Amino acid sequence: ANLIDNELAGAGYGYRSLSTFRAGKANRQRATASNKFFLISLAGGDGKCVIEARALLTFLPIVEKRKNKQKCAACYNIPGMTDWCPMSLQESGQINNYYNQVLLEGVFQQGEHDDATDFPNAIYIDGLDSDGQIRTGTERVNPSIASTDYNPKTAGYGYSSTIIAANIRRFCRQHSSPQCGTLAASAEAARQKHPVRTWDDAAHGRLASPPPLPPATFSPQYV
């Protein structure tokens, strides 16, 4: 554990990890210089507020049920989510992933022109699904399976392909290789299979128009 630089800046709505990613290159270099592995968490952990409400709904389901649902929903601080309580960590993780996809895509796109913005050595995240996706939809990964067609219940974002594409880009900036064009095109094709998708289901924590990432101040180094 002493050799891991484990950043717990926060997952999901609010994009609290954004500044850590925007300094990703420097953070990774700093960790390497200290012989450490740079790790960022985009996994969620429900706090006391949610856990207490869930416990009341589970063990005292006939006592102030509506009030406890509303209390639980308010813990997430997502506009429009007022009367629903996710009853599992998996459901909470998929709410986080709905906004994690916006963060990850924004970091990837900014990194195209600014190599200071970059991914860490690894990320740990909830709701990994088939074909390298993270589940952003409302149905739990287990027991449901991803649909071959777009479906808000089982929707996902191309997490693995985005990380792979970022690694290819980093390598090819530093090394001249005839395979770079082919590899980058292949990774981008995989990314396009599972792009960022949003829809209007604020009641379940999914805003049709998630808040945009705050603008960055940087000097483009790659155009």
PDB file of C-alpha atoms in Angstrom:
ATOM      1  CA  ALA A   1       0.000   0.000   0.000  1.00  0.00           C
ATOM      2  CA  ASN A   2       2.927   2.338   0.596  1.00  0.00           C
ATOM      3  CA  LEU A   3       3.789   2.080  -3.100  1.00  0.00           C
ATOM      4  CA  ILE A   4       0.347   3.206  -4.267  1.00  0.00           C
ATOM      5  CA  ASP A   5      -0.626   6.844  -4.666  1.00  0.00           C
ATOM      6  CA  ASN A   6      -4.368   6.319  -4.219  1.00  0.00           C
ATOM      7  CA  GLU A   7      -6.380   9.437  -5.082  1.00  0.00           C
ATOM      8  CA  LEU A   8      -9.930   9.485  -3.695  1.00  0.00           C
ATOM      9  CA  ALA A   9     -11.094  12.780  -5.130  1.00  0.00           C
ATOM     10  CA  GLY A  10     -14.651  11.620  -5.802  1.00  0.00           C
ATOM     11  CA  ALA A  11     -16.840   9.968  -8.423  1.00  0.00           C
ATOM     12  CA  GLY A  12     -19.977  10.802 -10.338  1.00  0.00           C
ATOM     13  CA  TYR A  13     -22.034  13.967 -10.239  1.00  0.00           C
ATOM     14  CA  GLY A  14     -19.903  17.020  -9.504  1.00  0.00           C
ATOM     15  CA  TYR A  15     -16.762  15.788 -11.321  1.00  0.00           C
ATOM     16  CA  ARG A  16     -14.597  16.199  -8.214  1.00  0.00           C
ATOM     17  CA  SER A  17     -11.762  14.197  -9.770  1.00  0.00           C
ATOM     18  CA  LEU A  18     -11.415  16.534 -12.750  1.00  0.00           C
ATOM     19  CA  SER A  19      -8.498  18.585 -11.403  1.00  0.00           C
ATOM     20  CA  THR A  20      -6.576  15.391 -10.646  1.00  0.00           C
ATOM     21  CA  PHE A  21      -6.971  14.246 -14.260  1.00  0.00           C
ATOM     22  CA  ARG A  22      -6.096  17.663 -15.624  1.00  0.00           C
ATOM     23  CA  ALA A  23      -2.786  17.364 -13.800  1.00  0.00           C
ATOM     24  CA  GLY A  24      -2.565  13.687 -14.759  1.00  0.00           C
ATOM     25  CA  LYS A  25       0.802  13.778 -16.483  1.00  0.00           C
ATOM     26  CA  ALA A  26       2.492  15.613 -13.597  1.00  0.00           C
ATOM     27  CA  ASN A  27       0.788  13.367 -11.035  1.00  0.00           C
ATOM     28  CA  ARG A  28       1.902  10.227 -12.846  1.00  0.00           C
ATOM     29  CA  GLN A  29       5.481  11.509 -13.194  1.00  0.00           C
ATOM     30  CA  ARG A  30       5.560  12.479  -9.516  1.00  0.00           C
ATOM     31  CA  ALA A  31       4.360   9.023  -8.495  1.00  0.00           C
ATOM     32  CA  THR A  32       6.897   7.338 -10.771  1.00  0.00           C
ATOM     33  CA  ALA A  33       9.721   9.431  -9.304  1.00  0.00           C
ATOM     34  CA  SER A  34       8.665   8.170  -5.864  1.00  0.00           C
ATOM     35  CA  ASN A  35       8.452   4.574  -7.123  1.00  0.00           C
ATOM     36  CA  LYS A  36       4.688   4.639  -6.713  1.00  0.00           C
ATOM     37  CA  PHE A  37       1.684   3.547  -8.765  1.00  0.00           C
ATOM     38  CA  PHE A  38      -0.726   6.400  -9.519  1.00  0.00           C
ATOM     39  CA  LEU A  39      -4.314   5.253  -8.957  1.00  0.00           C
ATOM     40  CA  ILE A  40      -7.565   7.242  -9.122  1.00  0.00           C
ATOM     41  CA  SER A  41     -10.884   6.050  -7.741  1.00  0.00           C
ATOM     42  CA  LEU A  42     -14.034   6.670  -9.742  1.00  0.00           C
ATOM     43  CA  ALA A  43     -15.878   4.131  -7.602  1.00  0.00           C
ATOM     44  CA  GLY A  44     -18.564   5.415  -5.292  1.00  0.00           C
ATOM     45  CA  GLY A  45     -19.126   4.717  -1.646  1.00  0.00           C
ATOM     46  CA  ASP A  46     -22.473   5.574  -0.114  1.00  0.00           C
ATOM     47  CA  GLY A  47     -22.210   7.651   3.028  1.00  0.00           C
ATOM     48  CA  LYS A  48     -24.086   7.626   6.312  1.00  0.00           C
ATOM     49  CA  CYS A  49     -26.934   9.688   4.863  1.00  0.00           C
ATOM     50  CA  VAL A  50     -27.841   7.036   2.271  1.00  0.00           C
ATOM     51  CA  ILE A  51     -27.118   4.032   4.476  1.00  0.00           C
ATOM     52  CA  GLU A  52     -29.390   5.256   7.267  1.00  0.00           C
ATOM     53  CA  ALA A  53     -32.257   5.861   4.846  1.00  0.00           C
ATOM     54  CA  ARG A  54     -31.799   2.429   3.267  1.00  0.00           C
ATOM     55  CA  ALA A  55     -31.787   0.781   6.678  1.00  0.00           C
ATOM     56  CA  LEU A  56     -35.065   2.456   7.613  1.00  0.00           C
ATOM     57  CA  LEU A  57     -36.639   1.452   4.292  1.00  0.00           C
ATOM     58  CA  THR A  58     -35.430  -2.125   4.712  1.00  0.00           C
ATOM     59  CA  PHE A  59     -36.152  -2.796   8.363  1.00  0.00           C
ATOM     60  CA  LEU A  60     -39.025  -0.356   9.021  1.00  0.00           C
ATOM     61  CA  PRO A  61     -40.687  -0.280   5.598  1.00  0.00           C
ATOM     62  CA  ILE A  62     -44.108   0.888   6.832  1.00  0.00           C
ATOM     63  CA  VAL A  63     -42.772   3.767   8.934  1.00  0.00           C
ATOM     64  CA  GLU A  64     -42.552   7.082   7.020  1.00  0.00           C
ATOM     65  CA  LYS A  65     -41.615   5.237   3.813  1.00  0.00           C
ATOM     66  CA  ARG A  66     -42.132   8.227   1.508  1.00  0.00           C
ATOM     67  CA  LYS A  67     -40.178  10.540   3.799  1.00  0.00           C
ATOM     68  CA  ASN A  68     -37.257   8.099   3.992  1.00  0.00           C
ATOM     69  CA  LYS A  69     -37.185   7.719   0.201  1.00  0.00           C
ATOM     70  CA  GLN A  70     -37.051  11.477  -0.163  1.00  0.00           C
ATOM     71  CA  LYS A  71     -34.331  11.733   2.471  1.00  0.00           C
ATOM     72  CA  CYS A  72     -32.284   9.122   0.620  1.00  0.00           C
ATOM     73  CA  ALA A  73     -32.774  10.836  -2.753  1.00  0.00           C
ATOM     74  CA  ALA A  74     -31.668  14.171  -1.321  1.00  0.00           C
ATOM     75  CA  CYS A  75     -28.367  12.617  -0.247  1.00  0.00           C
ATOM     76  CA  TYR A  76     -27.338  12.350  -3.924  1.00  0.00           C
ATOM     77  CA  ASN A  77     -27.859  16.083  -4.550  1.00  0.00           C
ATOM     78  CA  ILE A  78     -28.938  15.522  -8.172  1.00  0.00           C
ATOM     79  CA  PRO A  79     -31.631  17.914  -9.433  1.00  0.00           C
ATOM     80  CA  GLY A  80     -34.929  16.168 -10.112  1.00  0.00           C
ATOM     81  CA  MET A  81     -34.065  13.042  -8.118  1.00  0.00           C
ATOM     82  CA  THR A  82     -36.480  13.526  -5.252  1.00  0.00           C
ATOM     83  CA  ASP A  83     -38.413  10.335  -4.571  1.00  0.00           C
ATOM     84  CA  TRP A  84     -36.189   7.345  -5.328  1.00  0.00           C
ATOM     85  CA  CYS A  85     -33.686   5.533  -3.145  1.00  0.00           C
ATOM     86  CA  PRO A  86     -31.132   3.242  -4.843  1.00  0.00           C
ATOM     87  CA  MET A  87     -31.081   0.213  -2.584  1.00  0.00           C
ATOM     88  CA  SER A  88     -27.673  -1.173  -3.532  1.00  0.00           C
ATOM     89  CA  LEU A  89     -24.104  -0.029  -4.072  1.00  0.00           C
ATOM     90  CA  GLN A  90     -24.395  -1.309  -7.625  1.00  0.00           C
ATOM     91  CA  GLU A  91     -27.252   1.077  -8.390  1.00  0.00           C
ATOM     92  CA  SER A  92     -25.309   3.950  -6.838  1.00  0.00           C
ATOM     93  CA  GLY A  93     -22.246   2.986  -8.871  1.00  0.00           C
ATOM     94  CA  GLN A  94     -24.253   3.135 -12.089  1.00  0.00           C
ATOM     95  CA  ILE A  95     -25.551   6.606 -11.213  1.00  0.00           C
ATOM     96  CA  ASN A  96     -21.927   7.634 -10.687  1.00  0.00           C
ATOM     97  CA  ASN A  97     -20.973   6.078 -14.008  1.00  0.00           C
ATOM     98  CA  TYR A  98     -23.598   8.149 -15.819  1.00  0.00           C
ATOM     99  CA  TYR A  99     -21.536  11.208 -14.863  1.00  0.00           C
ATOM    100  CA  ASN A 100     -18.174   9.421 -14.910  1.00  0.00           C
ATOM    101  CA  GLN A 101     -18.660   8.920 -18.659  1.00  0.00           C
ATOM    102  CA  VAL A 102     -18.875  12.706 -19.105  1.00  0.00           C
ATOM    103  CA  LEU A 103     -15.698  13.175 -17.079  1.00  0.00           C
ATOM    104  CA  LEU A 104     -13.738  10.436 -18.851  1.00  0.00           C
ATOM    105  CA  GLU A 105     -14.765  11.614 -22.307  1.00  0.00           C
ATOM    106  CA  GLY A 106     -13.927  15.204 -21.435  1.00  0.00           C
ATOM    107  CA  VAL A 107     -10.493  14.212 -20.149  1.00  0.00           C
ATOM    108  CA  PHE A 108      -9.853  12.172 -23.296  1.00  0.00           C
ATOM    109  CA  GLN A 109     -10.894  14.995 -25.608  1.00  0.00           C
ATOM    110  CA  GLN A 110      -8.880  17.615 -23.727  1.00  0.00           C
ATOM    111  CA  GLY A 111      -5.869  15.326 -23.742  1.00  0.00           C
ATOM    112  CA  GLU A 112      -5.966  15.384 -27.541  1.00  0.00           C
ATOM    113  CA  HIS A 113      -4.636  18.968 -27.425  1.00  0.00           C
ATOM    114  CA  ASP A 114      -3.040  19.168 -23.988  1.00  0.00           C
ATOM    115  CA  ASP A 115      -0.709  16.393 -22.880  1.00  0.00           C
ATOM    116  CA  ALA A 116      -0.760  17.666 -19.279  1.00  0.00           C
ATOM    117  CA  THR A 117      -4.285  16.264 -19.048  1.00  0.00           C
ATOM    118  CA  ASP A 118      -3.942  12.513 -18.860  1.00  0.00           C
ATOM    119  CA  PHE A 119      -5.052   9.317 -17.217  1.00  0.00           C
ATOM    120  CA  PRO A 120      -3.319   7.702 -14.231  1.00  0.00           C
ATOM    121  CA  ASN A 121      -1.624   4.319 -14.198  1.00  0.00           C
ATOM    122  CA  ALA A 122      -5.002   2.789 -13.364  1.00  0.00           C
ATOM    123  CA  ILE A 123      -8.569   3.634 -12.365  1.00  0.00           C
ATOM    124  CA  TYR A 124     -10.893   1.600 -10.254  1.00  0.00           C
ATOM    125  CA  ILE A 125     -14.543   1.976 -11.072  1.00  0.00           C
ATOM    126  CA  ASP A 126     -17.896   0.260 -10.570  1.00  0.00           C
ATOM    127  CA  GLY A 127     -20.205  -1.529 -12.965  1.00  0.00           C
ATOM    128  CA  LEU A 128     -17.816  -3.019 -15.521  1.00  0.00           C
ATOM    129  CA  ASP A 129     -19.874  -4.579 -18.273  1.00  0.00           C
ATOM    130  CA  SER A 130     -19.447  -6.523 -21.505  1.00  0.00           C
ATOM    131  CA  ASP A 131     -17.245  -5.195 -24.320  1.00  0.00           C
ATOM    132  CA  GLY A 132     -15.280  -3.012 -21.908  1.00  0.00           C
ATOM    133  CA  GLN A 133     -18.196  -0.790 -20.987  1.00  0.00           C
ATOM    134  CA  ILE A 134     -19.155   0.756 -17.689  1.00  0.00           C
ATOM    135  CA  ARG A 135     -22.876   0.425 -17.070  1.00  0.00           C
ATOM    136  CA  THR A 136     -24.630   3.798 -16.985  1.00  0.00           C
ATOM    137  CA  GLY A 137     -28.198   2.536 -17.300  1.00  0.00           C
ATOM    138  CA  THR A 138     -30.736   1.816 -14.594  1.00  0.00           C
ATOM    139  CA  GLU A 139     -30.741  -1.998 -14.641  1.00  0.00           C
ATOM    140  CA  ARG A 140     -28.144  -3.650 -12.466  1.00  0.00           C
ATOM    141  CA  VAL A 141     -25.311  -5.396 -14.289  1.00  0.00           C
ATOM    142  CA  ASN A 142     -26.106  -8.629 -12.512  1.00  0.00           C
ATOM    143  CA  PRO A 143     -28.342 -10.394 -13.475  1.00  0.00           C
ATOM    144  CA  SER A 144     -29.146  -8.334 -16.604  1.00  0.00           C
ATOM    145  CA  ILE A 145     -26.876  -8.296 -19.626  1.00  0.00           C
ATOM    146  CA  ALA A 146     -26.053  -5.494 -22.019  1.00  0.00           C
ATOM    147  CA  SER A 147     -28.315  -5.048 -25.012  1.00  0.00           C
ATOM    148  CA  THR A 148     -26.864  -5.066 -28.506  1.00  0.00           C
ATOM    149  CA  ASP A 149     -29.060  -2.033 -29.246  1.00  0.00           C
ATOM    150  CA  TYR A 150     -29.121   1.219 -27.311  1.00  0.00           C
ATOM    151  CA  ASN A 151     -31.321   0.854 -24.263  1.00  0.00           C
ATOM    152  CA  PRO A 152     -31.316   3.278 -21.315  1.00  0.00           C
ATOM    153  CA  LYS A 153     -31.780   0.348 -18.953  1.00  0.00           C
ATOM    154  CA  THR A 154     -28.550  -1.348 -20.028  1.00  0.00           C
ATOM    155  CA  ALA A 155     -26.648   1.538 -21.622  1.00  0.00           C
ATOM    156  CA  GLY A 156     -22.906   1.822 -21.157  1.00  0.00           C
ATOM    157  CA  TYR A 157     -19.850   3.848 -22.061  1.00  0.00           C
ATOM    158  CA  GLY A 158     -16.680   2.562 -23.759  1.00  0.00           C
ATOM    159  CA  TYR A 159     -14.412   2.829 -20.721  1.00  0.00           C
ATOM    160  CA  SER A 160     -11.774   0.257 -21.713  1.00  0.00           C
ATOM    161  CA  SER A 161     -11.479   1.464 -25.306  1.00  0.00           C
ATOM    162  CA  THR A 162     -11.043   5.052 -24.099  1.00  0.00           C
ATOM    163  CA  ILE A 163      -8.224   4.103 -21.716  1.00  0.00           C
ATOM    164  CA  ILE A 164      -6.568   2.019 -24.454  1.00  0.00           C
ATOM    165  CA  ALA A 165      -6.898   4.893 -26.944  1.00  0.00           C
ATOM    166  CA  ALA A 166      -5.285   7.293 -24.455  1.00  0.00           C
ATOM    167  CA  ASN A 167      -2.380   4.872 -23.902  1.00  0.00           C
ATOM    168  CA  ILE A 168      -1.830   4.511 -27.659  1.00  0.00           C
ATOM    169  CA  ARG A 169      -1.848   8.278 -28.042  1.00  0.00           C
ATOM    170  CA  ARG A 170       0.678   8.745 -25.242  1.00  0.00           C
ATOM    171  CA  PHE A 171       3.000   6.095 -26.676  1.00  0.00           C
ATOM    172  CA  CYS A 172       2.780   7.458 -30.205  1.00  0.00           C
ATOM    173  CA  ARG A 173       3.604  10.975 -29.085  1.00  0.00           C
ATOM    174  CA  GLN A 174       6.832   9.663 -27.633  1.00  0.00           C
ATOM    175  CA  HIS A 175       7.762   7.014 -30.206  1.00  0.00           C
ATOM    176  CA  SER A 176       7.614   6.892 -33.963  1.00  0.00           C
ATOM    177  CA  SER A 177       5.971   3.668 -35.054  1.00  0.00           C
ATOM    178  CA  PRO A 178       4.333   2.706 -38.357  1.00  0.00           C
ATOM    179  CA  GLN A 179       1.608   0.939 -36.379  1.00  0.00           C
ATOM    180  CA  CYS A 180       0.422   4.111 -34.621  1.00  0.00           C
ATOM    181  CA  GLY A 181      -2.136   5.121 -37.227  1.00  0.00           C
ATOM    182  CA  THR A 182      -3.688   1.670 -37.406  1.00  0.00           C
ATOM    183  CA  LEU A 183      -3.779   1.248 -33.632  1.00  0.00           C
ATOM    184  CA  ALA A 184      -5.300   4.682 -33.048  1.00  0.00           C
ATOM    185  CA  ALA A 185      -7.970   4.067 -35.696  1.00  0.00           C
ATOM    186  CA  SER A 186      -8.828   0.694 -34.209  1.00  0.00           C
ATOM    187  CA  ALA A 187      -9.160   2.134 -30.715  1.00  0.00           C
ATOM    188  CA  GLU A 188     -11.325   4.982 -31.974  1.00  0.00           C
ATOM    189  CA  ALA A 189     -13.600   2.550 -33.799  1.00  0.00           C
ATOM    190  CA  ALA A 190     -14.050   0.639 -30.550  1.00  0.00           C
ATOM    191  CA  ARG A 191     -14.810   3.890 -28.725  1.00  0.00           C
ATOM    192  CA  GLN A 192     -17.484   4.830 -31.240  1.00  0.00           C
ATOM    193  CA  LYS A 193     -19.401   1.639 -30.468  1.00  0.00           C
ATOM    194  CA  HIS A 194     -20.200   2.956 -26.987  1.00  0.00           C
ATOM    195  CA  PRO A 195     -20.136   6.776 -26.937  1.00  0.00           C
ATOM    196  CA  VAL A 196     -21.445   9.044 -24.188  1.00  0.00           C
ATOM    197  CA  ARG A 197     -25.213   8.686 -24.121  1.00  0.00           C
ATOM    198  CA  THR A 198     -27.616  10.697 -21.998  1.00  0.00           C
ATOM    199  CA  TRP A 199     -31.372  10.693 -21.595  1.00  0.00           C
ATOM    200  CA  ASP A 200     -34.082  12.295 -19.513  1.00  0.00           C
ATOM    201  CA  ASP A 201     -34.643  10.278 -16.343  1.00  0.00           C
ATOM    202  CA  ALA A 202     -33.973  12.763 -13.586  1.00  0.00           C
ATOM    203  CA  ALA A 203     -36.180  10.743 -11.233  1.00  0.00           C
ATOM    204  CA  HIS A 204     -33.477   8.044 -11.333  1.00  0.00           C
ATOM    205  CA  GLY A 205     -30.564  10.474 -11.259  1.00  0.00           C
ATOM    206  CA  ARG A 206     -29.947  10.727 -15.022  1.00  0.00           C
ATOM    207  CA  LEU A 207     -30.125  14.284 -16.329  1.00  0.00           C
ATOM    208  CA  ALA A 208     -30.720  14.698 -20.061  1.00  0.00           C
ATOM    209  CA  SER A 209     -28.122  17.479 -20.064  1.00  0.00           C
ATOM    210  CA  PRO A 210     -25.479  16.730 -17.440  1.00  0.00           C
ATOM    211  CA  PRO A 211     -23.527  19.753 -16.220  1.00  0.00           C
ATOM    212  CA  PRO A 212     -20.643  20.513 -18.601  1.00  0.00           C
ATOM    213  CA  LEU A 213     -17.111  20.204 -17.361  1.00  0.00           C
ATOM    214  CA  PRO A 214     -15.685  23.530 -16.167  1.00  0.00           C
ATOM    215  CA  PRO A 215     -13.470  25.099 -18.830  1.00  0.00           C
ATOM    216  CA  ALA A 216      -9.759  24.467 -18.573  1.00  0.00           C
ATOM    217  CA  THR A 217      -7.003  27.007 -18.899  1.00  0.00           C
ATOM    218  CA  PHE A 218      -4.157  25.556 -20.906  1.00  0.00           C
ATOM    219  CA  SER A 219      -1.953  26.163 -23.919  1.00  0.00           C
ATOM    220  CA  PRO A 220      -2.578  23.570 -26.644  1.00  0.00           C
ATOM    221  CA  GLN A 221       0.520  21.523 -27.325  1.00  0.00           C
ATOM    222  CA  TYR A 222      -0.928  19.224 -29.986  1.00  0.00           C
ATOM    223  CA  VAL A 223      -3.176  20.345 -32.801  1.00  0.00           C
TER     224      VAL A 223
END
